[in-house]
CSV table of C-alpha atoms in Angstrom, one decimal:
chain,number,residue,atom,x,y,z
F,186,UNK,CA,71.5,-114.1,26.8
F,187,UNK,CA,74.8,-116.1,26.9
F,188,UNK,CA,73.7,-117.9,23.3
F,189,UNK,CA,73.2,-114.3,21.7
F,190,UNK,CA,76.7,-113.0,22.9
F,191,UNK,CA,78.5,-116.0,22.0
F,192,UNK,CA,77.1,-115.7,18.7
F,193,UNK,CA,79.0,-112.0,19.0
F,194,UNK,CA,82.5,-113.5,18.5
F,195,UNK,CA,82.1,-113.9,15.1
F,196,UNK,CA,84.6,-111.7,13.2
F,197,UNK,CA,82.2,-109.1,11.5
F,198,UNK,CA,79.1,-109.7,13.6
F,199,UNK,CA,79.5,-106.5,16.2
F,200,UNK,CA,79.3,-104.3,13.8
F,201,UNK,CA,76.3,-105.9,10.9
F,202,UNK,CA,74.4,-105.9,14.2
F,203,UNK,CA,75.4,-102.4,15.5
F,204,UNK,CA,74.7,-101.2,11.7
F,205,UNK,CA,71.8,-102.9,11.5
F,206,UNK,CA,70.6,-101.7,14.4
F,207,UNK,CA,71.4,-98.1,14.3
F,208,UNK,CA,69.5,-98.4,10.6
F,209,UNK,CA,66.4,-99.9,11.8
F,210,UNK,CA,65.5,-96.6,13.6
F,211,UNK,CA,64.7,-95.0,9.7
F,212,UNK,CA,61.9,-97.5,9.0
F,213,UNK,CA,61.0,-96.9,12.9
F,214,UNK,CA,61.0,-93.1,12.6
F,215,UNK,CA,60.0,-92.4,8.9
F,216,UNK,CA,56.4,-92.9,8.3
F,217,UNK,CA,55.5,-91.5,11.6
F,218,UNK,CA,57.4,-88.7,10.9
F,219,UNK,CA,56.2,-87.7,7.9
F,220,UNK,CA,52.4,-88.4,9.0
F,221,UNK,CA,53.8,-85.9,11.6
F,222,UNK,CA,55.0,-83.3,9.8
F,223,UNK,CA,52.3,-83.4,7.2
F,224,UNK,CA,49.0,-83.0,9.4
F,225,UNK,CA,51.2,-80.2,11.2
F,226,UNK,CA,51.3,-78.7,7.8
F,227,UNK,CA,47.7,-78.8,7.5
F,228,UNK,CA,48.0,-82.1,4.3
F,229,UNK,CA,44.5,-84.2,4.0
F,230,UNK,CA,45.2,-88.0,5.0
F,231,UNK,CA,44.8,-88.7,1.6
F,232,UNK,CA,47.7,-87.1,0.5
F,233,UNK,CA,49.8,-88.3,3.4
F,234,UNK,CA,48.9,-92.1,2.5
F,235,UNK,CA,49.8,-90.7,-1.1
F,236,UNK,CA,53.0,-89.7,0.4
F,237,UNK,CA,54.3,-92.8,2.7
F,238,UNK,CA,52.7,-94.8,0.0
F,239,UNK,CA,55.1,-93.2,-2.5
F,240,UNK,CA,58.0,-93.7,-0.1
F,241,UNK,CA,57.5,-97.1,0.6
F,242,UNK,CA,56.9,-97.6,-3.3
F,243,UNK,CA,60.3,-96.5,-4.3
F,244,UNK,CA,62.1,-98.6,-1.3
F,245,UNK,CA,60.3,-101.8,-3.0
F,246,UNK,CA,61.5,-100.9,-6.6
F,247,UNK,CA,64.8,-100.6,-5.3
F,248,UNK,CA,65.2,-103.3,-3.0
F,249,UNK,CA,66.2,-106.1,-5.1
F,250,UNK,CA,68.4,-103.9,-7.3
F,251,UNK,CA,70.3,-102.6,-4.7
F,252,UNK,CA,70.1,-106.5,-3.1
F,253,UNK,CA,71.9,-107.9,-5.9
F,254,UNK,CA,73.9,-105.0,-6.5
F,255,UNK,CA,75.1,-106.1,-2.6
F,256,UNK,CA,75.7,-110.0,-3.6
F,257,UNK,CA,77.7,-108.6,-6.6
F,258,UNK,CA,80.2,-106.1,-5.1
F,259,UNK,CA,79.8,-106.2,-1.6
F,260,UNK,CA,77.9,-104.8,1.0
F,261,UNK,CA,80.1,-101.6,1.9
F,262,UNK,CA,80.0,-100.7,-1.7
F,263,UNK,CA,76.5,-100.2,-2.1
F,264,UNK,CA,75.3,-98.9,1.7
F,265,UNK,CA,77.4,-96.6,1.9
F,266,UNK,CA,76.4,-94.5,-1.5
F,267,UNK,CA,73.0,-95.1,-1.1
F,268,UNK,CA,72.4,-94.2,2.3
F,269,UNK,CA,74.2,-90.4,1.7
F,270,UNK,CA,71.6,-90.3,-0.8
F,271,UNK,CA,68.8,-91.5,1.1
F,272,UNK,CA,69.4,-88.8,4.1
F,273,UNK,CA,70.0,-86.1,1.6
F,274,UNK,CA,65.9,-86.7,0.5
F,275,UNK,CA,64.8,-86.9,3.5
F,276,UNK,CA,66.4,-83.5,4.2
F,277,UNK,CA,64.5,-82.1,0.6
F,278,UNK,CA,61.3,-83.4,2.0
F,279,UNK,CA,61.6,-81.7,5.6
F,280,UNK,CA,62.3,-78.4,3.8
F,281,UNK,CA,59.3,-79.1,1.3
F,282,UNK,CA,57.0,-79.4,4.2
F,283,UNK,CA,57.9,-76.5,5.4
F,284,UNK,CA,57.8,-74.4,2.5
F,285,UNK,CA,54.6,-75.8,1.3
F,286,UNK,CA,54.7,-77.9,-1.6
F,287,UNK,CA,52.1,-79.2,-3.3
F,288,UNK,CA,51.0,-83.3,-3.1
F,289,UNK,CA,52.5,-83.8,-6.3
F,290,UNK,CA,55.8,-82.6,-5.6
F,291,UNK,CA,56.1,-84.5,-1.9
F,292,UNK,CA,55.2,-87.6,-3.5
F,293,UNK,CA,57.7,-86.8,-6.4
F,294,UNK,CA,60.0,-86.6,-3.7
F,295,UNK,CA,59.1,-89.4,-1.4
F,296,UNK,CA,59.6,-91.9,-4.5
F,297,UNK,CA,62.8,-90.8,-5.0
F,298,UNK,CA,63.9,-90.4,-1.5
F,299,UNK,CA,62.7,-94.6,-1.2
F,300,UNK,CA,64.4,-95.8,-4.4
F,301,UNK,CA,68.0,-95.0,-2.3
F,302,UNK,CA,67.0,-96.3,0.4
F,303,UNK,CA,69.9,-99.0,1.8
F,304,UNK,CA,69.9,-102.6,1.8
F,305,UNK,CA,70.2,-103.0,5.4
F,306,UNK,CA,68.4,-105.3,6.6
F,307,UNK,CA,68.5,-107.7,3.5
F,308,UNK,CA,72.5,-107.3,4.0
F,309,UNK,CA,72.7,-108.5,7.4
F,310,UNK,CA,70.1,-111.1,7.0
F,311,UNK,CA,72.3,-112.7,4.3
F,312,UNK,CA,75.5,-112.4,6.2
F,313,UNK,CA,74.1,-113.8,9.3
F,314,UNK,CA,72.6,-116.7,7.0
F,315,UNK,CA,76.0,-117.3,5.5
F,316,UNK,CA,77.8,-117.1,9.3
F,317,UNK,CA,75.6,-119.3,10.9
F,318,UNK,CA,73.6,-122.5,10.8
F,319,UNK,CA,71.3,-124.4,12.8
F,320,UNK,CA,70.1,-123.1,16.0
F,321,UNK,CA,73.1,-120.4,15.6
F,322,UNK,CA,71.2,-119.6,12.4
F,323,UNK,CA,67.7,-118.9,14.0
F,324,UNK,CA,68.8,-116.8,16.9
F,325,UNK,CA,71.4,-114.5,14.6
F,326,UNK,CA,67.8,-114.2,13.1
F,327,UNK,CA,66.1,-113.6,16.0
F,328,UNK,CA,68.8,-110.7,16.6
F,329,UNK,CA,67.9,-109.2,13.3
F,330,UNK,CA,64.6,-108.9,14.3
F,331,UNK,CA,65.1,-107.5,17.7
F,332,UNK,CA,67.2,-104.7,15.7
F,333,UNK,CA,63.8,-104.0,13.8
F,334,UNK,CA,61.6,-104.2,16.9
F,335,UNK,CA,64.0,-102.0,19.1
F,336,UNK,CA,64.0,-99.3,16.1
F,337,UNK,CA,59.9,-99.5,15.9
F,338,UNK,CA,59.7,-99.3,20.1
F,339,UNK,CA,61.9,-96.5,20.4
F,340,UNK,CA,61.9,-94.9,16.8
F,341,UNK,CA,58.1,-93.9,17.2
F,342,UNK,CA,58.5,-92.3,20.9
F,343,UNK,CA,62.3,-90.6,19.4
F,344,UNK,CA,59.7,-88.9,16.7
F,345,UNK,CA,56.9,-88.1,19.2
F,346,UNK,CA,59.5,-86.2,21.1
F,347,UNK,CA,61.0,-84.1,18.7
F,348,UNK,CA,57.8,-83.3,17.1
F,349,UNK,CA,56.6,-82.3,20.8
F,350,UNK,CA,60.1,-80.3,20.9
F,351,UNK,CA,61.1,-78.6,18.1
F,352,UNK,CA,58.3,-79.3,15.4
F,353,UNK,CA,57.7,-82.8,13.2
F,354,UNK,CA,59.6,-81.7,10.0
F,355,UNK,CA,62.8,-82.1,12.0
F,356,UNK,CA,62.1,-85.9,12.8
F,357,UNK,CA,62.0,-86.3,9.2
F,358,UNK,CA,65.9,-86.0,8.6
F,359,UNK,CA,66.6,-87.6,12.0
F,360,UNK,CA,64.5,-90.7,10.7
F,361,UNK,CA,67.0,-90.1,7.7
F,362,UNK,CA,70.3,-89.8,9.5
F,363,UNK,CA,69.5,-93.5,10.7
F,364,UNK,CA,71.0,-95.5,7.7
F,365,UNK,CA,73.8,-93.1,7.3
F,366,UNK,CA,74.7,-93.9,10.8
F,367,UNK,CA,74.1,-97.4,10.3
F,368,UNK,CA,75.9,-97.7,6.9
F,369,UNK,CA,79.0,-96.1,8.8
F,370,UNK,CA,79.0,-99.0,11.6
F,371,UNK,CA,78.4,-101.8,8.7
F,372,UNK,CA,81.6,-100.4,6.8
F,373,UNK,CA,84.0,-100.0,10.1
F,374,UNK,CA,83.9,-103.6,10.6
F,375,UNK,CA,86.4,-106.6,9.4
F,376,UNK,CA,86.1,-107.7,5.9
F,377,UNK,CA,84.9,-111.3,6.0
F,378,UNK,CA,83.2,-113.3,3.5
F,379,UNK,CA,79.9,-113.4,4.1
F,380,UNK,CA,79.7,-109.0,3.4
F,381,UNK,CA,82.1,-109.3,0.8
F,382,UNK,CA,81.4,-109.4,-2.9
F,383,UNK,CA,80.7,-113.0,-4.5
F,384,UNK,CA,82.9,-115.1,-6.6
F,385,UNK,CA,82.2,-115.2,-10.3
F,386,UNK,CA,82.1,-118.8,-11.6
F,387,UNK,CA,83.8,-119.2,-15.0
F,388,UNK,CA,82.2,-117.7,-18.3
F,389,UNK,CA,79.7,-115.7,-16.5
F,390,UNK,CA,79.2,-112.5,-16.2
F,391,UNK,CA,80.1,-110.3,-13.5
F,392,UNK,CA,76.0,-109.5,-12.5
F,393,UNK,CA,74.9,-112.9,-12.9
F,394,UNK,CA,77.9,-114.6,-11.0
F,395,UNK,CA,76.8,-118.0,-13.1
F,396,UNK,CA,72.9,-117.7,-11.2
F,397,UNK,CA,69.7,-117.0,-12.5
F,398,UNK,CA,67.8,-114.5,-10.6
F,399,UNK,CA,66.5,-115.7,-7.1
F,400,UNK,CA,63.1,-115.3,-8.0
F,401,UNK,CA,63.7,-118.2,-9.8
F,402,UNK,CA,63.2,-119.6,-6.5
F,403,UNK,CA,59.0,-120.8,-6.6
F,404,UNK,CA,59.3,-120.7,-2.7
F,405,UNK,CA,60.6,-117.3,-2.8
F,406,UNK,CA,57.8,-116.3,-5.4
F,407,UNK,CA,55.1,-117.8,-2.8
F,408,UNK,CA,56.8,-115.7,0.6
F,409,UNK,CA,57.1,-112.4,-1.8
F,410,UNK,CA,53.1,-112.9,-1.9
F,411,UNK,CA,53.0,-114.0,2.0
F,412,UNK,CA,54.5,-111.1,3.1
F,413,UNK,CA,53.1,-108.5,0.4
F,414,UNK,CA,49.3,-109.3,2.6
F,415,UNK,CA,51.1,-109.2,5.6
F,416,UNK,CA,52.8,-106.0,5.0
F,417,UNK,CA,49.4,-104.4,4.0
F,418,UNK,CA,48.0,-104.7,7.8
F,419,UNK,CA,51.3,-103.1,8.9
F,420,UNK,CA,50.8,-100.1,6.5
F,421,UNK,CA,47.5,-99.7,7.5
F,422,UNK,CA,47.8,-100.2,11.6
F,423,UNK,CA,50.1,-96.8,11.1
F,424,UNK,CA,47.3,-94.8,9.7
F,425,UNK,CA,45.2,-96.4,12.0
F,426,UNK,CA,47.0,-95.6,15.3
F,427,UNK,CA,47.1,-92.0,13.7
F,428,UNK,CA,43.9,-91.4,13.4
F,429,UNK,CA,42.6,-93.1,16.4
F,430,UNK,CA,44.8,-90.9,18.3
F,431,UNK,CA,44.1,-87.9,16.7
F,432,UNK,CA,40.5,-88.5,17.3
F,433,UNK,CA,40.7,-88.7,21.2
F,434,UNK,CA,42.5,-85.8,20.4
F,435,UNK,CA,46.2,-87.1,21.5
F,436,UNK,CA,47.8,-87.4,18.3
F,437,UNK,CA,51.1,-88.4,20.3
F,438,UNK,CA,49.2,-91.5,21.3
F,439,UNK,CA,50.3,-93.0,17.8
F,440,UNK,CA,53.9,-93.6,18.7
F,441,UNK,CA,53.0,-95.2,21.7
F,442,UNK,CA,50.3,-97.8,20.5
F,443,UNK,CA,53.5,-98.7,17.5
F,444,UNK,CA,56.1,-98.6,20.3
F,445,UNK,CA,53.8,-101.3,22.3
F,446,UNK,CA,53.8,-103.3,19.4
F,447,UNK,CA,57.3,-103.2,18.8
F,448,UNK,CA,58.1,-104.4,22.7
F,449,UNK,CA,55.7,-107.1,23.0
F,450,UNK,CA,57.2,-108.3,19.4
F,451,UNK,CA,60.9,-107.7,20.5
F,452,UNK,CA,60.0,-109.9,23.7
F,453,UNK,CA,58.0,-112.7,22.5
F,454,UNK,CA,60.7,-113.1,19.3
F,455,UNK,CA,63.4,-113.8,22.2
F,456,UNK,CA,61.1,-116.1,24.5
F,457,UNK,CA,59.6,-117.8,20.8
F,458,UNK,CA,63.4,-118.7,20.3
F,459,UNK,CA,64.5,-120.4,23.7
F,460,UNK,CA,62.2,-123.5,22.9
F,461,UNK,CA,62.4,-126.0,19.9
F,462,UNK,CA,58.9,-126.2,18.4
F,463,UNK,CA,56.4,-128.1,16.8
F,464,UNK,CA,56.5,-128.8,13.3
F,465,UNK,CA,58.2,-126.7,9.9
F,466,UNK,CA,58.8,-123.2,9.4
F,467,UNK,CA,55.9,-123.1,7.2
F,468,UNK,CA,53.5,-124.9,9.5
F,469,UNK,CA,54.3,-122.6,12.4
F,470,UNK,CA,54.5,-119.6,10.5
F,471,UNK,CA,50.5,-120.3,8.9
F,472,UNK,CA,49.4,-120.8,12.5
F,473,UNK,CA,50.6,-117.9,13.9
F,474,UNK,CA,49.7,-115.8,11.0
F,475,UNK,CA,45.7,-117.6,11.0
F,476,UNK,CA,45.9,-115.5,14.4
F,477,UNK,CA,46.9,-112.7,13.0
F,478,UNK,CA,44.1,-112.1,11.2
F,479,UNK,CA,41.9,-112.6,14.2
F,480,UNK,CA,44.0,-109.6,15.8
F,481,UNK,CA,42.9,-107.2,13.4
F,482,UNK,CA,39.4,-108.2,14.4
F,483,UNK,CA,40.4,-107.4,17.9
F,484,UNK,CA,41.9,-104.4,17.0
F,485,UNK,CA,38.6,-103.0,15.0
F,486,UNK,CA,36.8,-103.8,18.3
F,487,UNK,CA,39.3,-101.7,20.5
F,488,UNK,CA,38.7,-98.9,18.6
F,489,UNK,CA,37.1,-97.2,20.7
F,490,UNK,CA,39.0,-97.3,23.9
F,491,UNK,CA,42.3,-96.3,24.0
F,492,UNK,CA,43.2,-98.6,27.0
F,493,UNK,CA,41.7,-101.6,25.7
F,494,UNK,CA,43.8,-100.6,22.8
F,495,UNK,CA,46.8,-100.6,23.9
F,496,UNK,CA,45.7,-104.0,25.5
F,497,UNK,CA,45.3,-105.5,22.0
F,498,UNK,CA,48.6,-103.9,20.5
F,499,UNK,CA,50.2,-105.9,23.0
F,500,UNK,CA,49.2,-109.4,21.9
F,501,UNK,CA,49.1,-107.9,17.8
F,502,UNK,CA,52.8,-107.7,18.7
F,503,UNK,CA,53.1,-110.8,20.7
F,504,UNK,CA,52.3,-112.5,17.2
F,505,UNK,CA,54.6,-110.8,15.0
F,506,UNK,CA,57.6,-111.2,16.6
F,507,UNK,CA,57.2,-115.5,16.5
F,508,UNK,CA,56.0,-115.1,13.1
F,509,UNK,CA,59.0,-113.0,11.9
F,510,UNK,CA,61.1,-115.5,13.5
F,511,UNK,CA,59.8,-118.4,11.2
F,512,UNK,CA,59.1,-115.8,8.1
F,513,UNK,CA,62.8,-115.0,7.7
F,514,UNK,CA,64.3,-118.2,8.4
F,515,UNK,CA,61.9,-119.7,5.5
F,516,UNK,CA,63.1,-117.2,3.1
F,517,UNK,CA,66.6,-118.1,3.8
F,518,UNK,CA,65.6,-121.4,3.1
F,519,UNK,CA,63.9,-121.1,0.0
F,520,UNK,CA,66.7,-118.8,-1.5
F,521,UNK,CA,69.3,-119.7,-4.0
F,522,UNK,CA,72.5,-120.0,-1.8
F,523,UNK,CA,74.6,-117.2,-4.0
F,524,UNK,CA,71.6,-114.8,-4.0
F,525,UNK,CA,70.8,-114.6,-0.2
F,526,UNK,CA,71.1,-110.3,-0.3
F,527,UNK,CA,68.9,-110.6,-3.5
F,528,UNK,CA,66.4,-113.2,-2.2
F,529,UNK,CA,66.4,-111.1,1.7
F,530,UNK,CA,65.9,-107.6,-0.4
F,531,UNK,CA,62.8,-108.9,-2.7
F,532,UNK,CA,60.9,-109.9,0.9
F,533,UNK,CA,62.0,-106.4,2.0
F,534,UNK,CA,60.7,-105.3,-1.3
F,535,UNK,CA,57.3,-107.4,-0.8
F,536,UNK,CA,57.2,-106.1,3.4
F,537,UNK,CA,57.4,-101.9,1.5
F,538,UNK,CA,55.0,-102.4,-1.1
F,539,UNK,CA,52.4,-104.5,1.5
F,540,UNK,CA,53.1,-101.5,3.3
F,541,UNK,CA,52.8,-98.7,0.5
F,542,UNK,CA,49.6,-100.4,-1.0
F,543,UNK,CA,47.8,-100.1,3.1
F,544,UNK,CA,49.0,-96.9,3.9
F,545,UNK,CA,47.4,-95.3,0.6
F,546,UNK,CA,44.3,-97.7,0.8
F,547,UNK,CA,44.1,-96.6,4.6
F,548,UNK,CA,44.5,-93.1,4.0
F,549,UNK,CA,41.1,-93.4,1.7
F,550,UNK,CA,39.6,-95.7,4.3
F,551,UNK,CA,39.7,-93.6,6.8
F,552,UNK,CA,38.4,-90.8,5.2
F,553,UNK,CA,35.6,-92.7,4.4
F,554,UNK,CA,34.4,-95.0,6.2
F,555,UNK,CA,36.6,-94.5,9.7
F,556,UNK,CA,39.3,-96.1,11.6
F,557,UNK,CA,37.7,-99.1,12.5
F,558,UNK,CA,37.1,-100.0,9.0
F,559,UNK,CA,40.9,-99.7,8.5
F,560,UNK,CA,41.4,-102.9,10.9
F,561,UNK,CA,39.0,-105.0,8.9
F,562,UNK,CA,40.4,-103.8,6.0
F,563,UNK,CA,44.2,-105.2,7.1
F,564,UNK,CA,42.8,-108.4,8.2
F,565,UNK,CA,41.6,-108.9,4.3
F,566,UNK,CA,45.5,-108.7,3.8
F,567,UNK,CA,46.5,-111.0,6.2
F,568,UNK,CA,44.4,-113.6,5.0
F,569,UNK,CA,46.0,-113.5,1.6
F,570,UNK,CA,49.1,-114.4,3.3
F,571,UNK,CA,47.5,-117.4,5.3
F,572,UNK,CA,46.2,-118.5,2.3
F,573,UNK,CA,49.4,-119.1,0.1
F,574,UNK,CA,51.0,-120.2,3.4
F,575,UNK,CA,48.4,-122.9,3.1
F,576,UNK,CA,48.4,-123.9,-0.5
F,577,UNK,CA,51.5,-123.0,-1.6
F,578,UNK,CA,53.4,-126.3,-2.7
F,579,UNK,CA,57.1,-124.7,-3.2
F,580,UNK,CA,56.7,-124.1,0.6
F,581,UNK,CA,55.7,-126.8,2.0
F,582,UNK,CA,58.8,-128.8,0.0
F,583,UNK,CA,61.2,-125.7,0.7
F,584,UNK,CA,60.4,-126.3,4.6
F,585,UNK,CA,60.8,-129.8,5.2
F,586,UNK,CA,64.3,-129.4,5.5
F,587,UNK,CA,63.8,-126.4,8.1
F,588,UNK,CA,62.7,-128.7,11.1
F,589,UNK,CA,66.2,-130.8,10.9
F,590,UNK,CA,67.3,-128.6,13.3
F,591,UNK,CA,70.6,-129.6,15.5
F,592,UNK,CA,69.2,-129.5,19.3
F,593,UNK,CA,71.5,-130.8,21.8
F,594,UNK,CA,69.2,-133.4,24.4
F,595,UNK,CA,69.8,-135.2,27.6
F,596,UNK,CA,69.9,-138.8,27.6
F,597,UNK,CA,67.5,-139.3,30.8
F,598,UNK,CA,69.6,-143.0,31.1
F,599,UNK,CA,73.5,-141.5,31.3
F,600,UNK,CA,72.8,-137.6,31.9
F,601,UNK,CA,75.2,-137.6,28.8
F,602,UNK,CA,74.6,-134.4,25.9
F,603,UNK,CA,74.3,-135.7,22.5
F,604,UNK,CA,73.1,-133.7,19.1
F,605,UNK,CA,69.5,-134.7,17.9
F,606,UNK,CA,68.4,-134.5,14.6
F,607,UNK,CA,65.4,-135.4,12.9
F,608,UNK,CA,63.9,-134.5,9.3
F,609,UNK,CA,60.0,-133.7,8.9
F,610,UNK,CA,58.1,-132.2,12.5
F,611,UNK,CA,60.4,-131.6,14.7
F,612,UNK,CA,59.7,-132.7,18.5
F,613,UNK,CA,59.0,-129.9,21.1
F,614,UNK,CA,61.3,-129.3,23.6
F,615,UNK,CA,63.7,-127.0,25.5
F,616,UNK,CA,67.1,-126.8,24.1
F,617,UNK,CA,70.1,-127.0,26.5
């Protein structure tokens, strides 16, 4: 752990990673929440994956807005606002459950509760990837994503128990009161650079900064797609885990099977980082994300024992937290280097609407044709992503530069340290 604290000393990086993390418990917390609350109130799955669907489709509209909107004034100015806003909606929709409004209205509500939801994630990611570099670089990364896995492990049982307590509505505006928390640690912290609003280059205008837009970027274009099909199976695996559990008739069992997830993805991101592997970004992310779609096979099979299940979550989330690990680095890498919040926001964007599109496909789904038929249904979606993994030629050029890592070896001759560097596959090993 002595790299990750090191990494600590930075000015500014306490509190983007306390911020961060305290915000990752809304995207933990929300759609089980409002599943939640909405089957308490007696809602059909089809209007709930209406609902989440409508939620995560106004956090994807708004993601690259409020992205650039980050790169251009700074990150305090826009988290703040937009996360007072965001916790206001999800105290409008708590009440609307309760009162009984119609679909129309909650999804109404849900939309606009997403569009202000804050940046958070795609602001830390580009401050880290402006702080660091190198191995520095992928373990501030791999600190990012232990944020999102420890607000998924504990977010889900957090909801389970105040639904079990006092009722699901109220784990709606505690999902809320997340970012607001969050957005208050982010903006305590020094002012440095890399949160701070960018420079203007002369003769442009104040929102381009002299750039075009980052998806100008044909890499970032291709990993928009990637994680779009990816996103779908995570979408889907929530509606999934619901109504598997409600069908063995422990609807609590949900939070669990995404809290399982989360841990074996929050450990195997840390252990994934302590070695140097085998070949680019790109090449290790397709491999990892080929397995993926077995998973989901896996997961269909499962179905039908919730032990064996929870078996299966555990190696589902053994392979996310690796493939995150390369995903999010590669972005970084394909992104313009003055849009890095913009670039970081339109994945986010991508990650929402994958997610949007399988929770309202999954809602149908499993009114249909069951939950097993949601788990082949995801793996359709992760095979889109291994596809343009495969093909995509932006990514394979944007990459190459990825495996010139800086490892420090041991000359075997002198026992002397020295850096290593090498362009193209990098060797495996164990970093010192």
């Amino acid at each position: 752990m002595r790299p990750y604290l090191e990494l600590l000393r930075r000015p500014g990086a306490v509190s983007i990673t306390v911020g961060h993390g305290l915000g990752r418990f809304t995207p933990g917390m929300i759609l089980l929440a409002l599943i939640l609350a909405l089957r308490e109130g007696g809602y059909p799955y089809a209007a709930v994956g209406l609902m989440t669907g409508a939620h995560q489709l106004g956090v994807a509209i708004s993601s690259p807005v409020h992205g650039r909107l980050a790169d251009v004034l700074g990150h305090r100015r826009v988290l703040m606002p937009t996360a007072v806003v965001y916790f206001i909606g999800t105290v409008t929709l708590a009440l609307g459950v309760q009162r009984g409004w119609g679909t129309v209205a909650l999804v109404l509500t849900a939309l606009g509760t997403g569009l202000s939801s804050p940046p958070m994630t795609a602001c830390a990611r580009a401050a880290f990837g402006t702080l660091y570099t190198g191995r520095e670089r992928e373990r501030a990364f791999i600190l990012t994503a232990s944020n999102i896995e420890i607000g998924f492990l504990l977010g889900p049982l957090l909801t389970v128990a105040i639904a079990g307590a006092v009722g699901a509505r109220f784990a709606v505006p505690v999902a809320g009161s997340g970012v607001l928390l969050g957005a208050l640690a982010y903006a305590t912290g020094p002012r440095v650079a890399a949160t701070s609003a960018r420079e203007v280059l002369a003769g442009a205008s104040r929102w381009s900064g002299g750039d075009v837009s980052a998806l100008g970027s044909r890499g970032l274009r291709a990993m928009i797609i990637v994680y779009m099909g990816i996103a779908s199976s995570f979408g889907l695996f929530d509606i999934f885990a619901a109504s598997i559990s409600e069908s063995a008739g422990r609807s609590g069992y949900a939070g669990t099977l995404i809290s399982l997830i989360a841990g074996a993805s929050l450990l195997s991101g840390f252990l994934y980082g302590a070695r140097v592997w085998q070949g680019t970004l790109r090449v290790r992310m397709l491999r990892i994300t080929t397995l993926l779609v077995g998973v989901q096979f896996l997961l269909a099979g499962a179905s039908g024992d919730l032990l064996l299940l929870a078996g299966v979550v555990l190696i589902a989330g053994s392979v996310v937290g690796p493939m995150n690990v390369c995903g999010f680095q590669l972005v970084d890498d394909v992104s313009p280097p003055r849009a890095h919040a913009e670039a970081q926001s339109w994945t986010q964007a991508a990650i929402y609407l994958g997610s949007a599109i399988g929770g309202a496909v999954g809602g149908v789904v499993v009114d249909v044709a069951g939950p097993r038929a949601v788990a082949f249904t995801a793996a359709l979606g992760v095979l889109l992503a291994v596809v343009m993994l495969a093909r995509s030629r932006a990514l394979r050029a944007g990459s190459m530069h990825s495996a010139a890592v800086a490892v420090v070896v041991r000359d075997p001759a002198s026992g002397a340290t020295r850096p290593w560097r090498r362009r193209g596959r990098a060797r495996s090993g164990r970093a010192v």
